[in-house]
PDB file of N, CA and C in Angstrom:
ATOM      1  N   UNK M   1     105.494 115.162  79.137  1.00  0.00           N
ATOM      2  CA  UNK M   1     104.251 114.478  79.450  1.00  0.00           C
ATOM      3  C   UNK M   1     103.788 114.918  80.844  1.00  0.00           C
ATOM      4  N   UNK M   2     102.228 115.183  80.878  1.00  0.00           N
ATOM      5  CA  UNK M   2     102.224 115.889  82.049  1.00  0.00           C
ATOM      6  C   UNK M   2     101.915 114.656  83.243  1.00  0.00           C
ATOM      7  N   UNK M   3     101.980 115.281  84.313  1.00  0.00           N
ATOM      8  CA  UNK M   3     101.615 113.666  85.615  1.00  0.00           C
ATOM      9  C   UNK M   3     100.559 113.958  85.697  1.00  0.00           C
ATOM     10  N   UNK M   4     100.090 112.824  86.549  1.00  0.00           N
ATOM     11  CA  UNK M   4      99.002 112.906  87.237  1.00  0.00           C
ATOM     12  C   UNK M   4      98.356 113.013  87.947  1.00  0.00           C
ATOM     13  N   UNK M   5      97.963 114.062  89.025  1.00  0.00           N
ATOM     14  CA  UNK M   5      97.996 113.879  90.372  1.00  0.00           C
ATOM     15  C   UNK M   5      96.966 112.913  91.201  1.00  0.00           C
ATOM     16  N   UNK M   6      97.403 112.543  92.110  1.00  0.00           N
ATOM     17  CA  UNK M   6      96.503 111.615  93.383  1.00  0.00           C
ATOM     18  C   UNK M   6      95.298 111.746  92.839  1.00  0.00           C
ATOM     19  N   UNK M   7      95.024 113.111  93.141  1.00  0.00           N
ATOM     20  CA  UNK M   7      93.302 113.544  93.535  1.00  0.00           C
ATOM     21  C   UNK M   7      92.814 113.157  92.273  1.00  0.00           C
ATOM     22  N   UNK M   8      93.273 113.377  91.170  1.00  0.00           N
ATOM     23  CA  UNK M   8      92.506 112.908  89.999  1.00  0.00           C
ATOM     24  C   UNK M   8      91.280 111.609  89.889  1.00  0.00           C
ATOM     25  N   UNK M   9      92.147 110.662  90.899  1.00  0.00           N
ATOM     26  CA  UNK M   9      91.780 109.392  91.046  1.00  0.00           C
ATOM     27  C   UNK M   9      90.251 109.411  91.833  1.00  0.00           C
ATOM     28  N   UNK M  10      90.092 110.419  92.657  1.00  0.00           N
ATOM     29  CA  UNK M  10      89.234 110.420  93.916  1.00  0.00           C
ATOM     30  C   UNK M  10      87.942 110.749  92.689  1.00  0.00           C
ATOM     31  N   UNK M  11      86.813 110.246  93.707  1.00  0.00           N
ATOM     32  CA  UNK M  11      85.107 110.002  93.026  1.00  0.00           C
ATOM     33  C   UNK M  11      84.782 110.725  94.988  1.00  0.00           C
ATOM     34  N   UNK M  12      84.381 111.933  94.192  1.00  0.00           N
ATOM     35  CA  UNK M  12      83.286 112.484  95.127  1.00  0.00           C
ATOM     36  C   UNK M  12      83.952 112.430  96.796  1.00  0.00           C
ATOM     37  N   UNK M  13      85.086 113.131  96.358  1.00  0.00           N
ATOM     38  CA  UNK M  13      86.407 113.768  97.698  1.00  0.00           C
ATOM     39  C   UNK M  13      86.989 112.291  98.224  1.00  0.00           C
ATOM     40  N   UNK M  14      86.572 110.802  97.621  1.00  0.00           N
ATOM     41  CA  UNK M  14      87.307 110.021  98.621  1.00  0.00           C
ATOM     42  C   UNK M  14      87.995 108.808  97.904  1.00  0.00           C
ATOM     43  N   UNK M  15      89.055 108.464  98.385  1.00  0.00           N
ATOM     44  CA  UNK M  15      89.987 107.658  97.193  1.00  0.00           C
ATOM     45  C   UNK M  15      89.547 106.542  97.002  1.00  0.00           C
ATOM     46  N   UNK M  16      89.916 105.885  95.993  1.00  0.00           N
ATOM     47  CA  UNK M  16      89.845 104.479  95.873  1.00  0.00           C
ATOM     48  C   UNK M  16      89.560 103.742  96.757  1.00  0.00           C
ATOM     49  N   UNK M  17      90.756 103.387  97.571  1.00  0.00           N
ATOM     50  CA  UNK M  17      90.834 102.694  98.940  1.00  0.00           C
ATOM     51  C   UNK M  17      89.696 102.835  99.950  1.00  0.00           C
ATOM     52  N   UNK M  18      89.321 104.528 100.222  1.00  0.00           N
ATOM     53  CA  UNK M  18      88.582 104.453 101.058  1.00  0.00           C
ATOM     54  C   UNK M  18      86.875 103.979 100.662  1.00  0.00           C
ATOM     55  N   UNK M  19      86.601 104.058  99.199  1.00  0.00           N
ATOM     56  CA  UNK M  19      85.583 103.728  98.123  1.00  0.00           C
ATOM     57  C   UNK M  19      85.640 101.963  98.708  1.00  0.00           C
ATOM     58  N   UNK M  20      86.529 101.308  98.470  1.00  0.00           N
ATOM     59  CA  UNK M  20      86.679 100.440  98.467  1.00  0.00           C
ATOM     60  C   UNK M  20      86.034  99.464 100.026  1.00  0.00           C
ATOM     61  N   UNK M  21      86.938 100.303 101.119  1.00  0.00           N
ATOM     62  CA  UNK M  21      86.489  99.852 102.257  1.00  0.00           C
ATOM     63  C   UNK M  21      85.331 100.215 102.596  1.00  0.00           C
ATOM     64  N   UNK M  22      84.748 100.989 102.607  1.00  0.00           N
ATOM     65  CA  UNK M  22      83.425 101.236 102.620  1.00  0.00           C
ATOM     66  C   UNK M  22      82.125 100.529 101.593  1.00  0.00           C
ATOM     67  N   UNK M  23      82.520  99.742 100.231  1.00  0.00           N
ATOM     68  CA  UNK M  23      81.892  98.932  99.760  1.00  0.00           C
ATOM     69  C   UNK M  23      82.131  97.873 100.423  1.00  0.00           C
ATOM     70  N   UNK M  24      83.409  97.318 101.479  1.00  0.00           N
ATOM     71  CA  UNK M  24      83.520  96.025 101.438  1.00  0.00           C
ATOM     72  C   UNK M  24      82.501  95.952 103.157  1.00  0.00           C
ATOM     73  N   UNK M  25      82.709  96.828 103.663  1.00  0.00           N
ATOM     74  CA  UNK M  25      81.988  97.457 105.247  1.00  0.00           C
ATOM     75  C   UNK M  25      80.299  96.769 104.709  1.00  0.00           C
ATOM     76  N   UNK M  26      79.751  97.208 103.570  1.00  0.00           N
ATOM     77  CA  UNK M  26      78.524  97.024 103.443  1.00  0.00           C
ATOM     78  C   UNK M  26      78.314  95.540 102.876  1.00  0.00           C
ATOM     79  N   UNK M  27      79.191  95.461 101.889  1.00  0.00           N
ATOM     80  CA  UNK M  27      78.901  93.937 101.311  1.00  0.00           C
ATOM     81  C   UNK M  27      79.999  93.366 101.243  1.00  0.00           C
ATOM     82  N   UNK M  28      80.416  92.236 102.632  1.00  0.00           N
ATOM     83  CA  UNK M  28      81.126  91.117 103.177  1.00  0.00           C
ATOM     84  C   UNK M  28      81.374  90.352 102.306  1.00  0.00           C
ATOM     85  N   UNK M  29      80.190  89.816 101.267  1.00  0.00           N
ATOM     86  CA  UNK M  29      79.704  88.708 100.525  1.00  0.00           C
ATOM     87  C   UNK M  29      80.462  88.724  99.297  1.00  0.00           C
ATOM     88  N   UNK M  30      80.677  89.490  98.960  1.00  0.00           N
ATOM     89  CA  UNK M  30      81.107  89.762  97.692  1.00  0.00           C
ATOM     90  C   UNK M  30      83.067  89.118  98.112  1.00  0.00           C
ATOM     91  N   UNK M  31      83.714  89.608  99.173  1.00  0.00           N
ATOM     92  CA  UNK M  31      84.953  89.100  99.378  1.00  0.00           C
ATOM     93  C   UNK M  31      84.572  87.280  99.478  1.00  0.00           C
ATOM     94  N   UNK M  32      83.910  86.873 100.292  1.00  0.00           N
ATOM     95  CA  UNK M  32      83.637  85.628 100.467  1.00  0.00           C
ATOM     96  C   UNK M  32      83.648  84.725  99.106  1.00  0.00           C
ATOM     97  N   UNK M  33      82.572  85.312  98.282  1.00  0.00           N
ATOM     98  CA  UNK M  33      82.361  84.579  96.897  1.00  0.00           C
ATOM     99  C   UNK M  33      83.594  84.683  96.384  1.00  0.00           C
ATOM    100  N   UNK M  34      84.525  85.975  96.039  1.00  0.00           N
ATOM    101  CA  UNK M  34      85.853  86.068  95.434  1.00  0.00           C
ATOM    102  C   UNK M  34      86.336  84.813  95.726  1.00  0.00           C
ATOM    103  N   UNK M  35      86.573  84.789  96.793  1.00  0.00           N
ATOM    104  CA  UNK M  35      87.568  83.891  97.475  1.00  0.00           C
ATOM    105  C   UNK M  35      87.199  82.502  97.293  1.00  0.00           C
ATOM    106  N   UNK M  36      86.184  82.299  97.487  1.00  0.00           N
ATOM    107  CA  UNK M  36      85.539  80.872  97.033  1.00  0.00           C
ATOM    108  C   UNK M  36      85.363  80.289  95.259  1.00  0.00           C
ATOM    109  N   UNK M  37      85.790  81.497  94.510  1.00  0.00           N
ATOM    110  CA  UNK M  37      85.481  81.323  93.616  1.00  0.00           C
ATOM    111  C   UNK M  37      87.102  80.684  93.189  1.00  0.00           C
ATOM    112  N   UNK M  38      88.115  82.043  93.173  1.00  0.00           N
ATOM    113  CA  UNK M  38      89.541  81.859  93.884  1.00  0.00           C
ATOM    114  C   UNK M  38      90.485  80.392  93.803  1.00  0.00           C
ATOM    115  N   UNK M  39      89.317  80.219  94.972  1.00  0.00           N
ATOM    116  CA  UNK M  39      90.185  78.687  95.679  1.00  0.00           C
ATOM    117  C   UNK M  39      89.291  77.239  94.558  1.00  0.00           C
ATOM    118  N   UNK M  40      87.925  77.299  93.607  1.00  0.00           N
ATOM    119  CA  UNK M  40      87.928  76.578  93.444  1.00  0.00           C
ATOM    120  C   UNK M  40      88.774  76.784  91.792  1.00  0.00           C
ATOM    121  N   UNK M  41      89.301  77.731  91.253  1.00  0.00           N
ATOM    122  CA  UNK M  41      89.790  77.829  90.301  1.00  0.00           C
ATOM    123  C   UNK M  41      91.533  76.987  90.178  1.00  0.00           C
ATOM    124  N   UNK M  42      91.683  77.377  91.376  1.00  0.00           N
ATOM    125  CA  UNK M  42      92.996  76.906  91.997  1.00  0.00           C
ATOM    126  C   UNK M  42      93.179  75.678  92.073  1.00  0.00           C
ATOM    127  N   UNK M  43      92.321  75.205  92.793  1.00  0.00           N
ATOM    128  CA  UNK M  43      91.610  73.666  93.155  1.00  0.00           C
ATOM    129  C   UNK M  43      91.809  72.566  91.672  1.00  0.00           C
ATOM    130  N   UNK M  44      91.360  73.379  90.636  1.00  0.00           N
ATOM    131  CA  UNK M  44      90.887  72.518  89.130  1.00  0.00           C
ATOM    132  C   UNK M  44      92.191  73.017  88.274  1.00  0.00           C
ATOM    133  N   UNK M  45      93.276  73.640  89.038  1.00  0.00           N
ATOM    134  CA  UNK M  45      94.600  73.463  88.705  1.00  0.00           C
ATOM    135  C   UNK M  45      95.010  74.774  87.676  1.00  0.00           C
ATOM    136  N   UNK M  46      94.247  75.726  87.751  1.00  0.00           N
ATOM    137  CA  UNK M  46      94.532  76.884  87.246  1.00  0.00           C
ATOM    138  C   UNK M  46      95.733  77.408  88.100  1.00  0.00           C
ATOM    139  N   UNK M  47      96.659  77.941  87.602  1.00  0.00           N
ATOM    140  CA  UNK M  47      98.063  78.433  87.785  1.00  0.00           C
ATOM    141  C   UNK M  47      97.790  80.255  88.301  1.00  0.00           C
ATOM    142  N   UNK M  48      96.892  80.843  87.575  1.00  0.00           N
ATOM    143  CA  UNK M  48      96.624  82.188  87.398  1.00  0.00           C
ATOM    144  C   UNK M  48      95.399  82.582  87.617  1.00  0.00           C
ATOM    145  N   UNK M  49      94.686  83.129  88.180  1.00  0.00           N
ATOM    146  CA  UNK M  49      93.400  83.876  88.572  1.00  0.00           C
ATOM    147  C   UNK M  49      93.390  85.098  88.167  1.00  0.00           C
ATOM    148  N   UNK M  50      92.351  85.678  87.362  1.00  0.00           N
ATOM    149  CA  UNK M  50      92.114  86.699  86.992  1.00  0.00           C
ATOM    150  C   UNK M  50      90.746  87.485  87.948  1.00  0.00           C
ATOM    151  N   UNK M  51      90.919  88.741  88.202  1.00  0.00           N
ATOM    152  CA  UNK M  51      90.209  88.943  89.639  1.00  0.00           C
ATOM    153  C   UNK M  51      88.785  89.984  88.532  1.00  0.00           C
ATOM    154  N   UNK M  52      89.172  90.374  86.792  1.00  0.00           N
ATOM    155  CA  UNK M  52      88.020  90.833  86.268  1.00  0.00           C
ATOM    156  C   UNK M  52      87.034  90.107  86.038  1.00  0.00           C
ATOM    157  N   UNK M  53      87.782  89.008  85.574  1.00  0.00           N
ATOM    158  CA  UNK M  53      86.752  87.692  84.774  1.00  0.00           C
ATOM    159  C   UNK M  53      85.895  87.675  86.247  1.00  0.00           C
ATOM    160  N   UNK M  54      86.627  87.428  87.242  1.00  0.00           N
ATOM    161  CA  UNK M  54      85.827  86.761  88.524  1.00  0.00           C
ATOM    162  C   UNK M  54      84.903  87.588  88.761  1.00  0.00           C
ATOM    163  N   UNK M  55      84.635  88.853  88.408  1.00  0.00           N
ATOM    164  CA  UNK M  55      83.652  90.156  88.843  1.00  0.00           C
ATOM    165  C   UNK M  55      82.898  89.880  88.222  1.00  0.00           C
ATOM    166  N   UNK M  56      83.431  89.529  86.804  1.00  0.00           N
ATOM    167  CA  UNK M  56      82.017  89.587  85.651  1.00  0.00           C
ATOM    168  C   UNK M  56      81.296  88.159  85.683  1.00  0.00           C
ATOM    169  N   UNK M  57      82.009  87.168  86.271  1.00  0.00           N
ATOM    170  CA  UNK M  57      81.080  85.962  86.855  1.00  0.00           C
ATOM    171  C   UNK M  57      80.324  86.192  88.178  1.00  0.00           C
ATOM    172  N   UNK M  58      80.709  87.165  88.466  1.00  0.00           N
ATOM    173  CA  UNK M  58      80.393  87.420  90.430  1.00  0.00           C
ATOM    174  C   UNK M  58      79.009  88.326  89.661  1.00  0.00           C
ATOM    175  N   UNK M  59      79.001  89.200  88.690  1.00  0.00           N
ATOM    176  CA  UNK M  59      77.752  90.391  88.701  1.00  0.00           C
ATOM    177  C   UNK M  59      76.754  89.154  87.889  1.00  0.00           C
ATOM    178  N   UNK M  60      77.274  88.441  87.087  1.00  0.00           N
ATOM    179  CA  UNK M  60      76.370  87.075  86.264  1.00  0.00           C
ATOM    180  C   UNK M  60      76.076  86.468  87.283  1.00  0.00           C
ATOM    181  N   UNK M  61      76.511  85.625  88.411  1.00  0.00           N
ATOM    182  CA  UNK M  61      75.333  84.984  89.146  1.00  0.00           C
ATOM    183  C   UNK M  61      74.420  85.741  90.432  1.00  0.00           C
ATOM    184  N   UNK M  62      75.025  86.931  91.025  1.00  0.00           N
ATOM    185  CA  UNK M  62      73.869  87.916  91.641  1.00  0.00           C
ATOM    186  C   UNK M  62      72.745  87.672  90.963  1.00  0.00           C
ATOM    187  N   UNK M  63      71.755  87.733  91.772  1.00  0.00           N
ATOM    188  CA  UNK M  63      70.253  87.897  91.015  1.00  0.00           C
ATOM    189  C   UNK M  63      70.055  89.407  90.423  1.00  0.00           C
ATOM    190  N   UNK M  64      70.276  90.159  91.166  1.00  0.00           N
ATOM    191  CA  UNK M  64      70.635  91.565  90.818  1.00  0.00           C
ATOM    192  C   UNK M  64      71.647  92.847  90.915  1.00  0.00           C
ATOM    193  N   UNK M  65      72.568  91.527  90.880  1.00  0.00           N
ATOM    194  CA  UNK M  65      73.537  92.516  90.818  1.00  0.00           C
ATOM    195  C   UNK M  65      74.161  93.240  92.304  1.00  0.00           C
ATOM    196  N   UNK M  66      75.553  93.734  91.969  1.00  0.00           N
ATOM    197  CA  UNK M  66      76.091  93.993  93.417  1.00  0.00           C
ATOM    198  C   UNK M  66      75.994  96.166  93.360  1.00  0.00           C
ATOM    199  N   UNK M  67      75.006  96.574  93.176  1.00  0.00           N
ATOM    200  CA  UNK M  67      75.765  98.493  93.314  1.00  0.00           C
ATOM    201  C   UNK M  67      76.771  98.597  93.702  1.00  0.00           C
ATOM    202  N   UNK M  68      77.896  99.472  93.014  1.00  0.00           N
ATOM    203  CA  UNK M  68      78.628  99.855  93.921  1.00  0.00           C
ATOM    204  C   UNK M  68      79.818  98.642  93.295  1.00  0.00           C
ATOM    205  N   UNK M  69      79.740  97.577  92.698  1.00  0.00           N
ATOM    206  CA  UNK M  69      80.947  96.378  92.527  1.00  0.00           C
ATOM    207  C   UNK M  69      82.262  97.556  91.202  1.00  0.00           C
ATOM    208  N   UNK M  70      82.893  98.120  91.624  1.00  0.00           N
ATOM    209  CA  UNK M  70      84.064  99.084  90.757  1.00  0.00           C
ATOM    210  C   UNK M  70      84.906  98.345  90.525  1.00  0.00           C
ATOM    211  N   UNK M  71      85.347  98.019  88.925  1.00  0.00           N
ATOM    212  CA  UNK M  71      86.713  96.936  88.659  1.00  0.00           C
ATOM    213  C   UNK M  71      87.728  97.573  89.107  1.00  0.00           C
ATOM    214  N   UNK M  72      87.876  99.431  89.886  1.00  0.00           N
ATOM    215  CA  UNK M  72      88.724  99.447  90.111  1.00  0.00           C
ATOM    216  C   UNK M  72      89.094  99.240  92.081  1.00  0.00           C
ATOM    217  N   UNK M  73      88.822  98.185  92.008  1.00  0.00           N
ATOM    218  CA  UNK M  73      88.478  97.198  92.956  1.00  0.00           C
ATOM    219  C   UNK M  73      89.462  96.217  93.409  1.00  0.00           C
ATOM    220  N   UNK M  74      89.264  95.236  92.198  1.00  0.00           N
ATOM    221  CA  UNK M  74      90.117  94.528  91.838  1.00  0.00           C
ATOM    222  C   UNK M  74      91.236  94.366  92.167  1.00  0.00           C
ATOM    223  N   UNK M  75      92.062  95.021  92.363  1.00  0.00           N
ATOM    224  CA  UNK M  75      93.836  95.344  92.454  1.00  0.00           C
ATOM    225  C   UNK M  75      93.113  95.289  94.172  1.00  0.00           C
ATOM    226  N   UNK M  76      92.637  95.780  94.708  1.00  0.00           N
ATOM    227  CA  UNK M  76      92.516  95.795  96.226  1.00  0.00           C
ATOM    228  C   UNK M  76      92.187  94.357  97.118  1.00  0.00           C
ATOM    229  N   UNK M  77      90.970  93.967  96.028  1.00  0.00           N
ATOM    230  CA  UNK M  77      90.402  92.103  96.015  1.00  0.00           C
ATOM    231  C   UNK M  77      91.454  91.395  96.816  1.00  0.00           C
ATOM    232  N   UNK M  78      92.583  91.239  94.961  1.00  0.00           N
ATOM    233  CA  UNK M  78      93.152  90.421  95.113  1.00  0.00           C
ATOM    234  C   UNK M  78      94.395  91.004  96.246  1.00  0.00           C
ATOM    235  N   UNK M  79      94.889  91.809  96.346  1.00  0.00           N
ATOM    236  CA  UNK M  79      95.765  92.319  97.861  1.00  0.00           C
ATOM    237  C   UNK M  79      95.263  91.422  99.063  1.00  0.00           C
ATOM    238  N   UNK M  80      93.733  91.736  99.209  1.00  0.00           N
ATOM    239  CA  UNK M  80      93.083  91.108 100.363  1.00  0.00           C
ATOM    240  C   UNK M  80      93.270  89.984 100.304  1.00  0.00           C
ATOM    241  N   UNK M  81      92.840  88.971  99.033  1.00  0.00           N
ATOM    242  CA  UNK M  81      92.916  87.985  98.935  1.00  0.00           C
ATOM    243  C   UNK M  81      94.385  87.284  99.419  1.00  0.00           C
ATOM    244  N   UNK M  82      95.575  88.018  99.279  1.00  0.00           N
ATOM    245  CA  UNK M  82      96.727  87.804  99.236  1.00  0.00           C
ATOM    246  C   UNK M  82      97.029  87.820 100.690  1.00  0.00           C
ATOM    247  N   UNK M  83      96.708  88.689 101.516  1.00  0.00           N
ATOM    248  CA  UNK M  83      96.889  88.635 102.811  1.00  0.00           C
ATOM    249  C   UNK M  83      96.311  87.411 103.456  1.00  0.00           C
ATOM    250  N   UNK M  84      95.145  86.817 103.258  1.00  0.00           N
ATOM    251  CA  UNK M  84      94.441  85.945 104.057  1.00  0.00           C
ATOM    252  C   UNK M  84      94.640  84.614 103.510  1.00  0.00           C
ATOM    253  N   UNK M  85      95.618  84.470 102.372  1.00  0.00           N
ATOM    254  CA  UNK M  85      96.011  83.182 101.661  1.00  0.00           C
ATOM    255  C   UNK M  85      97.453  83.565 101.134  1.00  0.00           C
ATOM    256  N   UNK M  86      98.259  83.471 101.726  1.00  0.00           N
ATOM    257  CA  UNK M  86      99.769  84.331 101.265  1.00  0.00           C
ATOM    258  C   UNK M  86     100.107  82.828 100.187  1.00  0.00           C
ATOM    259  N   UNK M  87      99.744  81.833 100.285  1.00  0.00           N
ATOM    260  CA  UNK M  87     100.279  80.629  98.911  1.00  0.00           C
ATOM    261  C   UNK M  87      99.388  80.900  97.717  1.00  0.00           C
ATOM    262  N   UNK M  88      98.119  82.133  97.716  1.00  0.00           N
ATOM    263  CA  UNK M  88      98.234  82.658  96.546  1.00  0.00           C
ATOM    264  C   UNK M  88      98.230  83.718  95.344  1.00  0.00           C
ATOM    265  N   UNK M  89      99.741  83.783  96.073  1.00  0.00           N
ATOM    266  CA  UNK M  89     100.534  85.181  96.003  1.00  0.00           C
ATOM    267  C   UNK M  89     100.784  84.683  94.503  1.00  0.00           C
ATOM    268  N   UNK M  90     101.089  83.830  93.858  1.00  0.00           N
ATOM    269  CA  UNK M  90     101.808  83.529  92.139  1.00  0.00           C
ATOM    270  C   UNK M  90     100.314  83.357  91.619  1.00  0.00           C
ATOM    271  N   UNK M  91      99.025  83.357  92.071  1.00  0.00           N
ATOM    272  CA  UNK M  91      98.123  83.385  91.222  1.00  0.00           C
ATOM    273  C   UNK M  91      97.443  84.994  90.652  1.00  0.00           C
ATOM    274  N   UNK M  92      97.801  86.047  91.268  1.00  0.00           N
ATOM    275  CA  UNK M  92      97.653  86.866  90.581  1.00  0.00           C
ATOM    276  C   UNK M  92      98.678  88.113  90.439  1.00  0.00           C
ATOM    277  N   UNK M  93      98.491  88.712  89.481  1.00  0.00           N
ATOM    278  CA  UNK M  93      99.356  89.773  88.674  1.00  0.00           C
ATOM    279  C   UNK M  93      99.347  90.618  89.724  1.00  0.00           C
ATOM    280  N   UNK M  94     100.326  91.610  90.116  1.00  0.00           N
ATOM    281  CA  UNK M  94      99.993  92.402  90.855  1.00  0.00           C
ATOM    282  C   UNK M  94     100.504  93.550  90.186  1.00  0.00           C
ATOM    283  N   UNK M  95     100.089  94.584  90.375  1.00  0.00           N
ATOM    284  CA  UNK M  95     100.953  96.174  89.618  1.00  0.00           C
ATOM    285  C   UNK M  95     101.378  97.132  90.863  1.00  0.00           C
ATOM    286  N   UNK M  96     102.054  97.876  91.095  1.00  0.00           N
ATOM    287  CA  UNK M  96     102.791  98.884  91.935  1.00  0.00           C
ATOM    288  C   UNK M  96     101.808  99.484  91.106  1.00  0.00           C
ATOM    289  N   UNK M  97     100.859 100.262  93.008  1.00  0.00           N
ATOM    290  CA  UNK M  97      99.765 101.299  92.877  1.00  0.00           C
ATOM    291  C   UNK M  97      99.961 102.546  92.684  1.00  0.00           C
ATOM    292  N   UNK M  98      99.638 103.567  92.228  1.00  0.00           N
ATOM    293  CA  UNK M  98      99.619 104.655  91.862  1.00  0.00           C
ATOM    294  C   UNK M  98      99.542 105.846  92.576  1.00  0.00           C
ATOM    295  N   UNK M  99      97.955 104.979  92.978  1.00  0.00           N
ATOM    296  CA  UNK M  99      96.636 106.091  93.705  1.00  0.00           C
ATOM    297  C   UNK M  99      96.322 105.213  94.818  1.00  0.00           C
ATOM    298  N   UNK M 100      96.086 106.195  95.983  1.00  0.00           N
ATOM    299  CA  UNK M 100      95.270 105.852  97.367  1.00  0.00           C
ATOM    300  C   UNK M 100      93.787 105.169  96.183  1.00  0.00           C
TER     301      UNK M 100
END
């Protein structure tokens, strides 16, 4: 089976990560709502947070939408999310990353 290399992953010379920080550089808002969305899921006693569902509720109440919102995102979200709320580390799945 053949591998896969890094670069495969990259969109237009720059990885994920750096895709990522540079969407989050422009739109703040989008971490904020996560997180608020997050904590009230938590709040109403949900055990588990799912960080796709939360995108596809996050692009449903934008008026128009976020450019630029990549589910492969997600896995980074909730990291962030994890750093700035370490008690909710058991609400989401995490996977050993691959790719920058």
């Amino acid at each position: 089976m053949p591998t896969i290399c890094p670069t495969a992953y990259r969109a237009r010379g720059r990885t994920i990560t750096e895709q990522f920080h540079n969407f989050h550089a422009r739109h703040p808002h989008v971490y904020r709502a996560l997180e608020r969305m997050t904590a009230r899921q938590l709040a109403a006693g949900a055990a588990r947070v799912g960080l796709k569902d939360l995108f596809e509720d996050l692009r449903r109440q934008l008026p128009h939408g976020v450019a630029g919102l990549n589910n492969n995102f997600t896995a980074l979200y909730a990291r962030q999310l994890i750093a700035a709320h370490p008690q909710w580390a058991t609400a989401f799945e995490l996977r050993r990353r691959r790719a920058d």
